[in-house]
PDB file of C-alpha atoms in Angstrom:
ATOM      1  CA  UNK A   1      98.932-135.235-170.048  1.00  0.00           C
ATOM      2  CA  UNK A   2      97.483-138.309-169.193  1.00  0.00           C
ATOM      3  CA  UNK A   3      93.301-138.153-169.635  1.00  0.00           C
ATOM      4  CA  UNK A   4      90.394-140.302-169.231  1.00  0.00           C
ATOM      5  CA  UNK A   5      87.018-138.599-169.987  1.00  0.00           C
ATOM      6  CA  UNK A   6      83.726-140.377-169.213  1.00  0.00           C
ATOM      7  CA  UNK A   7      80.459-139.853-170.896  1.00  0.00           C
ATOM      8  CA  UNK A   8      77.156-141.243-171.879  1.00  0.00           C
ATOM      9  CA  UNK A   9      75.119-140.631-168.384  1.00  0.00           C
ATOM     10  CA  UNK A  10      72.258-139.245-167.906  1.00  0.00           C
ATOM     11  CA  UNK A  11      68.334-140.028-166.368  1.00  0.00           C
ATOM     12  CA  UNK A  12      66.992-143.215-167.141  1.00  0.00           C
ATOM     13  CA  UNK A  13      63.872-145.376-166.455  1.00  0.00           C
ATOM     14  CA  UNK A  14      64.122-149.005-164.944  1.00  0.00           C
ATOM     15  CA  UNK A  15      64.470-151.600-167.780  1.00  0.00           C
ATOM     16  CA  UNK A  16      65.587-149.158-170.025  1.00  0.00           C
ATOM     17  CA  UNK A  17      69.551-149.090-171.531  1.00  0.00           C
ATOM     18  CA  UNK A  18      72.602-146.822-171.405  1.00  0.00           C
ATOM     19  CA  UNK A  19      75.885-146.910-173.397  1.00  0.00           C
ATOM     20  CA  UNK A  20      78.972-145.206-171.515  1.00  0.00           C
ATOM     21  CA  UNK A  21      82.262-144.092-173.025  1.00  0.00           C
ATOM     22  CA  UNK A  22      85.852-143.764-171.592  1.00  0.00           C
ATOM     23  CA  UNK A  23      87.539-141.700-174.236  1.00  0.00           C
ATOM     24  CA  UNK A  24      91.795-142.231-173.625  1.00  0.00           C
ATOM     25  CA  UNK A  25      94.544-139.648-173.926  1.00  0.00           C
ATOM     26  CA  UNK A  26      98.355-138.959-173.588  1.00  0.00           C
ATOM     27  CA  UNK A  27      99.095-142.750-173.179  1.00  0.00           C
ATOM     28  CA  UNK A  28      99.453-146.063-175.548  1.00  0.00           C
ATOM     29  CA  UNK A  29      96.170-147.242-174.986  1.00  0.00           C
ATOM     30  CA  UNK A  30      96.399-150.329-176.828  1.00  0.00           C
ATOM     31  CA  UNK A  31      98.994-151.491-173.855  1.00  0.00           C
ATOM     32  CA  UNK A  32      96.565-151.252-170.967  1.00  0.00           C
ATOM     33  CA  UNK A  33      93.687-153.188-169.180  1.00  0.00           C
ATOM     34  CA  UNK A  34      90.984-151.342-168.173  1.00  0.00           C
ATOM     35  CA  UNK A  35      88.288-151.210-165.550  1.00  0.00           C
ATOM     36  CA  UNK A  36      85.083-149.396-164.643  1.00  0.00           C
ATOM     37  CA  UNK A  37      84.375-148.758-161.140  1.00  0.00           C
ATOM     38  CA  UNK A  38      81.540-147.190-159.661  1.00  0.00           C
ATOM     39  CA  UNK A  39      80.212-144.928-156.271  1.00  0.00           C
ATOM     40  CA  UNK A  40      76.587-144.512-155.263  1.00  0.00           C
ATOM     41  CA  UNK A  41      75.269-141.696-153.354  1.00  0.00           C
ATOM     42  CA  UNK A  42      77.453-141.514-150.068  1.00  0.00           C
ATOM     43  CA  UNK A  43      78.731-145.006-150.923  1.00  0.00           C
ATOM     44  CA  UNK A  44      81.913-146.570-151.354  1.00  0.00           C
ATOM     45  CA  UNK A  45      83.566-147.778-154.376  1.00  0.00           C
ATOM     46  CA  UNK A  46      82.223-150.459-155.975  1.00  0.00           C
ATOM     47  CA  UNK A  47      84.070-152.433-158.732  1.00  0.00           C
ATOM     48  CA  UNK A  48      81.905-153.235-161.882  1.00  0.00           C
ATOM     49  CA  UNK A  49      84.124-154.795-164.993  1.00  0.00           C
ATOM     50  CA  UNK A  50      87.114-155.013-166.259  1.00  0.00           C
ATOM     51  CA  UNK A  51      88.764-155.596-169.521  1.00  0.00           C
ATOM     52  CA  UNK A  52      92.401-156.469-170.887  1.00  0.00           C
ATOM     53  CA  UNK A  53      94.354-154.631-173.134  1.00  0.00           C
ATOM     54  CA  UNK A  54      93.240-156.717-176.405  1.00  0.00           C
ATOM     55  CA  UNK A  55      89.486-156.585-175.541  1.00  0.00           C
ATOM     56  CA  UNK A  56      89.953-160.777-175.066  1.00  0.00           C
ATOM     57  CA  UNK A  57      89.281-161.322-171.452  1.00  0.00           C
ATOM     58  CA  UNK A  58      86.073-159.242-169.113  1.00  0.00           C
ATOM     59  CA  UNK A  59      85.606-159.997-165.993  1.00  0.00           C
ATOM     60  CA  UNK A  60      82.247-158.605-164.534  1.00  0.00           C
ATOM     61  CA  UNK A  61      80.642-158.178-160.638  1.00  0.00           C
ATOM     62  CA  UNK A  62      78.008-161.050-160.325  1.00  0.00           C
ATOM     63  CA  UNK A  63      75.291-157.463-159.820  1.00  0.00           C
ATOM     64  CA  UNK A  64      75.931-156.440-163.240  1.00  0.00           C
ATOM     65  CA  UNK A  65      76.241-159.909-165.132  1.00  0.00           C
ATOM     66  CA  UNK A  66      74.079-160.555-167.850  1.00  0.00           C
ATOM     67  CA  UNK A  67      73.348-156.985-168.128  1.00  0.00           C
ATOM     68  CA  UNK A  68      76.340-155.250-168.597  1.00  0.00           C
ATOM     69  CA  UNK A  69      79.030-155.633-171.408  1.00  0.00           C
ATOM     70  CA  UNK A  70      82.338-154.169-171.145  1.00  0.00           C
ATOM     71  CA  UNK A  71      84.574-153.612-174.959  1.00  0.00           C
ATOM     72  CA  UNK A  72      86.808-150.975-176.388  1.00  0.00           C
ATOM     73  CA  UNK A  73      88.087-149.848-179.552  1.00  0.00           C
ATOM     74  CA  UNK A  74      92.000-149.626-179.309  1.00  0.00           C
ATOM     75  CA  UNK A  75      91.778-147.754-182.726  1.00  0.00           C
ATOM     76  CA  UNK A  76      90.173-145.052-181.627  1.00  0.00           C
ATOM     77  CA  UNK A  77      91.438-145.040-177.814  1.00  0.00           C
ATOM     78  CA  UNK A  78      87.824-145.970-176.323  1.00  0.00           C
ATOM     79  CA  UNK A  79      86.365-147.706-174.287  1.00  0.00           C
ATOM     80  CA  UNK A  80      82.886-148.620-173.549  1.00  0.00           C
ATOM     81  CA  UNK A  81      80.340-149.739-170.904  1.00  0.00           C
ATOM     82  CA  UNK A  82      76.429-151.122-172.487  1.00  0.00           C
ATOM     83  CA  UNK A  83      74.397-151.141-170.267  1.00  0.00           C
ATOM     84  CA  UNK A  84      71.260-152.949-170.340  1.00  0.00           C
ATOM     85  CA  UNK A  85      67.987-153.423-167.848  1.00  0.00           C
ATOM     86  CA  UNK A  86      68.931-150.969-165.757  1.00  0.00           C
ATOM     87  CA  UNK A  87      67.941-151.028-162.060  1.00  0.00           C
ATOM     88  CA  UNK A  88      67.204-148.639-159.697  1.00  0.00           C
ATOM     89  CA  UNK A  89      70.429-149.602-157.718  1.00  0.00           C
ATOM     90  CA  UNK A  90      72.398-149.347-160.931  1.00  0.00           C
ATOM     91  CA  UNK A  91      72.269-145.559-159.938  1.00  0.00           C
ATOM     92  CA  UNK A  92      75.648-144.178-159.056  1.00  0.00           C
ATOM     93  CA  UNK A  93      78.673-142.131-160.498  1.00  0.00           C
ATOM     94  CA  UNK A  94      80.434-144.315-163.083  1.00  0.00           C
ATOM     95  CA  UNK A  95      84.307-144.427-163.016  1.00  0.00           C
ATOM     96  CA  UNK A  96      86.355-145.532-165.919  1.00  0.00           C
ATOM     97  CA  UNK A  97      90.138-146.286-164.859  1.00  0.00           C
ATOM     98  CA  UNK A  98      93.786-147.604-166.302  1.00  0.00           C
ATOM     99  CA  UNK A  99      94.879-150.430-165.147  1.00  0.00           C
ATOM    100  CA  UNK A 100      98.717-149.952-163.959  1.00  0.00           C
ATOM    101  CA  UNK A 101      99.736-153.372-163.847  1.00  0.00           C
ATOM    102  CA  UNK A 102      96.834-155.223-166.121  1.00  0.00           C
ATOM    103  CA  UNK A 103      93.700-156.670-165.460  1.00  0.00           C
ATOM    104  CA  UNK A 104      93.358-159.054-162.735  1.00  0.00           C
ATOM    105  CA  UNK A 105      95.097-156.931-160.303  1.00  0.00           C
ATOM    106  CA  UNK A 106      93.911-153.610-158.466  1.00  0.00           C
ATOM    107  CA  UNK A 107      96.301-150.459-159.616  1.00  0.00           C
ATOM    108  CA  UNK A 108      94.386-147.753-160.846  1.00  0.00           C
ATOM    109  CA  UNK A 109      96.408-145.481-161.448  1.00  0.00           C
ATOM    110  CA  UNK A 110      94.640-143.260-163.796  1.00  0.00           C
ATOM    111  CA  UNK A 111      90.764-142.452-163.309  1.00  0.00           C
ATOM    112  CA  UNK A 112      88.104-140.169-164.966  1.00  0.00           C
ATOM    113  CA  UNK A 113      86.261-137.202-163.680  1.00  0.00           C
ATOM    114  CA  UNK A 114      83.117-139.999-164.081  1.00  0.00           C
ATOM    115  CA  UNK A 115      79.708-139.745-165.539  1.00  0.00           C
ATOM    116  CA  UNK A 116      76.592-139.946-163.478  1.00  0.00           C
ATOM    117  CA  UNK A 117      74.095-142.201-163.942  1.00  0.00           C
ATOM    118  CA  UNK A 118      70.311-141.924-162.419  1.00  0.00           C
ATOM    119  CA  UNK A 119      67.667-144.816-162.600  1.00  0.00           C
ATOM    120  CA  UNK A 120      64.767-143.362-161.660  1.00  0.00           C
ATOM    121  CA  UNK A 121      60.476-143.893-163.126  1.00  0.00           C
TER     122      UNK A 121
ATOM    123  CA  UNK B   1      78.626-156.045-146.651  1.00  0.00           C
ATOM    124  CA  UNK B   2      82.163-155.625-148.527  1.00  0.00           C
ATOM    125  CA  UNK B   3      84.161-157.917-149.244  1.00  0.00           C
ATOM    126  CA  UNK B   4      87.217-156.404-147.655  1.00  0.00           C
ATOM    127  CA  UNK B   5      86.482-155.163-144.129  1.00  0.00           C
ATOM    128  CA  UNK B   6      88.000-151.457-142.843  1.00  0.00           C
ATOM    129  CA  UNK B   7      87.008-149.478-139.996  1.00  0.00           C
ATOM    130  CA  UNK B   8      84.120-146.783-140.862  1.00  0.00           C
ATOM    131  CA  UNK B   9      86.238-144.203-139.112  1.00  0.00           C
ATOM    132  CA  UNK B  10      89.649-143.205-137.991  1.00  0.00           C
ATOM    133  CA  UNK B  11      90.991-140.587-136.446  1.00  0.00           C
ATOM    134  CA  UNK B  12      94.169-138.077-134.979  1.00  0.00           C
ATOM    135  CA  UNK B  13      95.452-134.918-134.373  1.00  0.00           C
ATOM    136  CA  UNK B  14      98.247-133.064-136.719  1.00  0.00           C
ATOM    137  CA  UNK B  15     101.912-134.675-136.267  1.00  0.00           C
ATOM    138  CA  UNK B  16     100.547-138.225-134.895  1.00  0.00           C
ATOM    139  CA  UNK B  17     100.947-141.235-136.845  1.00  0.00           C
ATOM    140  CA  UNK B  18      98.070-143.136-137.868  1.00  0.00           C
ATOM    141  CA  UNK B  19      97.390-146.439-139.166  1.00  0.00           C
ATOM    142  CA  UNK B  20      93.840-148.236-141.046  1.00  0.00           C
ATOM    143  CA  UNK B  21      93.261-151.861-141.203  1.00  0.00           C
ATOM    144  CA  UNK B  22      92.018-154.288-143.973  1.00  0.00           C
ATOM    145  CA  UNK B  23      90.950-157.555-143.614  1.00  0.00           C
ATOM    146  CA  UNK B  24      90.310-160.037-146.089  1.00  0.00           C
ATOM    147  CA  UNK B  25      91.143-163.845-147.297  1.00  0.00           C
ATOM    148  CA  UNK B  26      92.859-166.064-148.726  1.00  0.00           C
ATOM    149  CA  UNK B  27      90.734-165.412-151.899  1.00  0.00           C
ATOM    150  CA  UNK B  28      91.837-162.122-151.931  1.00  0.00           C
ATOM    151  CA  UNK B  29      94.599-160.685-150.517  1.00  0.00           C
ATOM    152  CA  UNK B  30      95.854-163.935-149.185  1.00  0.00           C
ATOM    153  CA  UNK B  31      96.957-164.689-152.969  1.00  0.00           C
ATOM    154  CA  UNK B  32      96.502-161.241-154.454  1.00  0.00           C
ATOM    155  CA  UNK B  33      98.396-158.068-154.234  1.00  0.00           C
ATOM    156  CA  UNK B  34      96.759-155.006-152.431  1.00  0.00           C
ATOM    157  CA  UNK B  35      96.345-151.067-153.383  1.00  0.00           C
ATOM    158  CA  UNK B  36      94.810-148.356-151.326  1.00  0.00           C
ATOM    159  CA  UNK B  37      93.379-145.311-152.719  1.00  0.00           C
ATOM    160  CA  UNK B  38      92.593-141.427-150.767  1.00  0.00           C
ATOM    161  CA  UNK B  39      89.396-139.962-152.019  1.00  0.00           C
ATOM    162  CA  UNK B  40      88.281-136.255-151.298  1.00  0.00           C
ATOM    163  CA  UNK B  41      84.643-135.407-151.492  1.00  0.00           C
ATOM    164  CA  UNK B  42      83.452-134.776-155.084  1.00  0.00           C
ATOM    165  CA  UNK B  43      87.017-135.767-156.497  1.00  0.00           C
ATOM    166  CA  UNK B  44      88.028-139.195-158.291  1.00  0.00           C
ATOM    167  CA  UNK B  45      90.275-141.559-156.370  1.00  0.00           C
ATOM    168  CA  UNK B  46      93.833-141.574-156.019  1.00  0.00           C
ATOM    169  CA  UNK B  47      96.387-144.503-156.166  1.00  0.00           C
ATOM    170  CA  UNK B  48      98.224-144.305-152.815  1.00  0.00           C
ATOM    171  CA  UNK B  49     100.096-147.949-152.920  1.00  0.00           C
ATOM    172  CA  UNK B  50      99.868-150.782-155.468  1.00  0.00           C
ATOM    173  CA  UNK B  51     101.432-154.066-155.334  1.00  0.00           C
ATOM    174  CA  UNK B  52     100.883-154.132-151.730  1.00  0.00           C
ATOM    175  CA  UNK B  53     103.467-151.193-150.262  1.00  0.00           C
ATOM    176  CA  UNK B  54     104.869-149.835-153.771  1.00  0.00           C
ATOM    177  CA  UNK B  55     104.494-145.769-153.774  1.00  0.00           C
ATOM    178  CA  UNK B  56     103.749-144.176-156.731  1.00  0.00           C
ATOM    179  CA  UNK B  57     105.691-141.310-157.989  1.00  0.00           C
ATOM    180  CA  UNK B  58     103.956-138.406-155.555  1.00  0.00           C
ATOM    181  CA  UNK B  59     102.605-139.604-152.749  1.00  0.00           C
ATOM    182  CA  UNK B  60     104.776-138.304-149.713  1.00  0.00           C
ATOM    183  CA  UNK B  61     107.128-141.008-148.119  1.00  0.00           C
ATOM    184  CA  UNK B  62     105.151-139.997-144.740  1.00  0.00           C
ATOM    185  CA  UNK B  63     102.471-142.802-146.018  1.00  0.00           C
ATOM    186  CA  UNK B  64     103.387-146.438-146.475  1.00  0.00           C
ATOM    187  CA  UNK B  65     101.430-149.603-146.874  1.00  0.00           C
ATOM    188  CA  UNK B  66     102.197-153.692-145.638  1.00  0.00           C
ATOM    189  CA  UNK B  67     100.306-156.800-145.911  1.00  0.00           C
ATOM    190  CA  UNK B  68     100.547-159.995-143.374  1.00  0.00           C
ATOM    191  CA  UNK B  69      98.605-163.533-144.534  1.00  0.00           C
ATOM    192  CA  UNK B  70      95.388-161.870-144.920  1.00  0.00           C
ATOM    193  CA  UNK B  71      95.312-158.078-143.574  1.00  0.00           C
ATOM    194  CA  UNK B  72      96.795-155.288-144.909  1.00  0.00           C
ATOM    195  CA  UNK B  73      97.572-151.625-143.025  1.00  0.00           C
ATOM    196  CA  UNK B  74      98.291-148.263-144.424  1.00  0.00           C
ATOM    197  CA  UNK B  75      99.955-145.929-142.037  1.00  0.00           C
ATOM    198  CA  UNK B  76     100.326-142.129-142.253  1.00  0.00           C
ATOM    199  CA  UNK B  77     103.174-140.586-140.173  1.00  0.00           C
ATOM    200  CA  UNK B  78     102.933-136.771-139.710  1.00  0.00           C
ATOM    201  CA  UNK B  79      99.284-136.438-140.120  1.00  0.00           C
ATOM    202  CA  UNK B  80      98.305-133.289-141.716  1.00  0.00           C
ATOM    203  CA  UNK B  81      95.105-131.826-142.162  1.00  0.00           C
ATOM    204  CA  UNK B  82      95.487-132.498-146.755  1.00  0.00           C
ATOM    205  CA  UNK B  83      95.691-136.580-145.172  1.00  0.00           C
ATOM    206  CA  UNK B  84      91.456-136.007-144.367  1.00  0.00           C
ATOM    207  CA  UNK B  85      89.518-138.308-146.775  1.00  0.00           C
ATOM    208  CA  UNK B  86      87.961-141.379-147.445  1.00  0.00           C
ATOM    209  CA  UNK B  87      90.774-144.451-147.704  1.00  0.00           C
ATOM    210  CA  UNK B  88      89.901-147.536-149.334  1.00  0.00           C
ATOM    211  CA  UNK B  89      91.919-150.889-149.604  1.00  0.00           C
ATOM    212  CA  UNK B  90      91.384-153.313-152.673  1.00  0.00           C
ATOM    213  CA  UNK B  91      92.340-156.464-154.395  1.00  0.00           C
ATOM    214  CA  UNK B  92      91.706-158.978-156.596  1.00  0.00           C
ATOM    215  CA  UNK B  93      89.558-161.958-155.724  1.00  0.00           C
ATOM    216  CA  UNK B  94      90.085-165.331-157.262  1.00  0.00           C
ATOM    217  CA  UNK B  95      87.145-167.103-156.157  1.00  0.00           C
ATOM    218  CA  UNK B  96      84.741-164.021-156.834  1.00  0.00           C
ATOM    219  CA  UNK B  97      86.884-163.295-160.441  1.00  0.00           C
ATOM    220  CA  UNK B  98      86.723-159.823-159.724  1.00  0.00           C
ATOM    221  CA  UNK B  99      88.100-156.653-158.058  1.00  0.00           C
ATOM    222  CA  UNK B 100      87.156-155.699-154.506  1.00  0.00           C
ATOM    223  CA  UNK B 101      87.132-153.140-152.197  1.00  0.00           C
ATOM    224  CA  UNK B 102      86.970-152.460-148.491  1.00  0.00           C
ATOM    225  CA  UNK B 103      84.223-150.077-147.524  1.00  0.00           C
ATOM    226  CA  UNK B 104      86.448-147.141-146.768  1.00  0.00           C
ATOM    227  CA  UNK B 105      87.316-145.216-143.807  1.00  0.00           C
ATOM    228  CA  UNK B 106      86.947-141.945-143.065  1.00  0.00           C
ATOM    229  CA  UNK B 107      89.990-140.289-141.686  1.00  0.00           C
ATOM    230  CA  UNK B 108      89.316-137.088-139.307  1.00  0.00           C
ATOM    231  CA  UNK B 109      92.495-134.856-138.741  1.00  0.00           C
ATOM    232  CA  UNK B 110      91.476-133.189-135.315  1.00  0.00           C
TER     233      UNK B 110
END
């Protein structure tokens, strides 16, 4: 079965940092890009990063920029999501997802359960 | 504001066909392939259509997806009341360098 498990949320003041992980079963990790994508409160999806299969090329959303760095570890199928000065509208459910086709296009095939993440003082 | 511009709502009654708009550019899905993805409240979301109107293995033939220049449509034929959800659209963006999504529309079997 094909698996992608989030964790790493949890209640967090502004300014303060968060590391997320995407743990990866029942495919060849390795071979895939991957992508985090996120959904606040009654929102929509948002996209936030996205990285290829060798960990060479991220791609972030110009809200997250600066602040937010996207790696994995292919040896241990994970991937990861640091994030840093966290704002109050960073608050949402975090997404991790495969990447069907690689990384600059949109097929998601496979997604997580996500992991929630509150920014609150 | 999203980049990729849907209807909030939609709507139709079991049997009828049904069809949501997304509009974009030629940053995005003017250059870029679209997929759409059906989302049930407090569930992940699920790949309906990738490479603009390619199903994946599951999803019933009675949904299918095209793109035009800039717009895309999905359509559902046979509407039944498992098709109510949230329905987004998304692509790639060149000029932004990064994903995007339409803002989803909320499809009401009546």
């Amino acid at each position: 079965q094909v698996h992608l498990v989030e964790s790493g949320g949890g209640v967090v003041q502004p300014g303060r940092s968060l590391r997320l992980s995407c743990a990866a079963s029942g495919f060849t990790f390795k071979n895939y890009g991957m992508h985090w994508v996120r959904q606040a409160p009654g929102k929509g999806l948002v996209w936030v990063a996205s990285l290829s299969y060798d960990g060479r090329k991220k791609y972030y959303a110009d809200s997250v920029k600066g602040r937010i760095t996207i790696s994995r570890d292919n040896s241990d199928n994970t991937m990861f999501l640091q994030m840093n000065s966290l704002r109050i509208d960073d608050t949402a459910l975090y997404y991790c997802a495969r990447g069907l086709q690689g990384v600059r296009v949109t097929s998601f095939d496979i997604w997580g359960q996500g992991t929630q993440v509150t920014v609150s003082s | 504001q999203s980049v990729l511009t849907q209807p909030p709502s939609a709507s139709g009654t079991p049997g009828q066909r049904v069809t949501i708009p997304c509009s974009g550019s030629t940053s995005n899905i003017g250059r870029n392939s679209v997929s759409w993805y059906h989302q049930l409240p407090g569930t992940a979301p699920k790949l309906l259509f990738y490479s603009d109107d390619q199903r994946p293995s599951g999803v019933p033939d009675r949904f299918s997806a095209s793109k035009s220049g800039t717009s895309a449509s999905l359509a559902i034929s046979g509407l039944q009341s498992e098709d109510e959800g949230e329905y987004y659209c998304a692509s790639w963006d060149d000029s932004l360098n990064g994903a995007v999504f339409g803002g989803g529309t909320q499809l009401t079997v009546l």
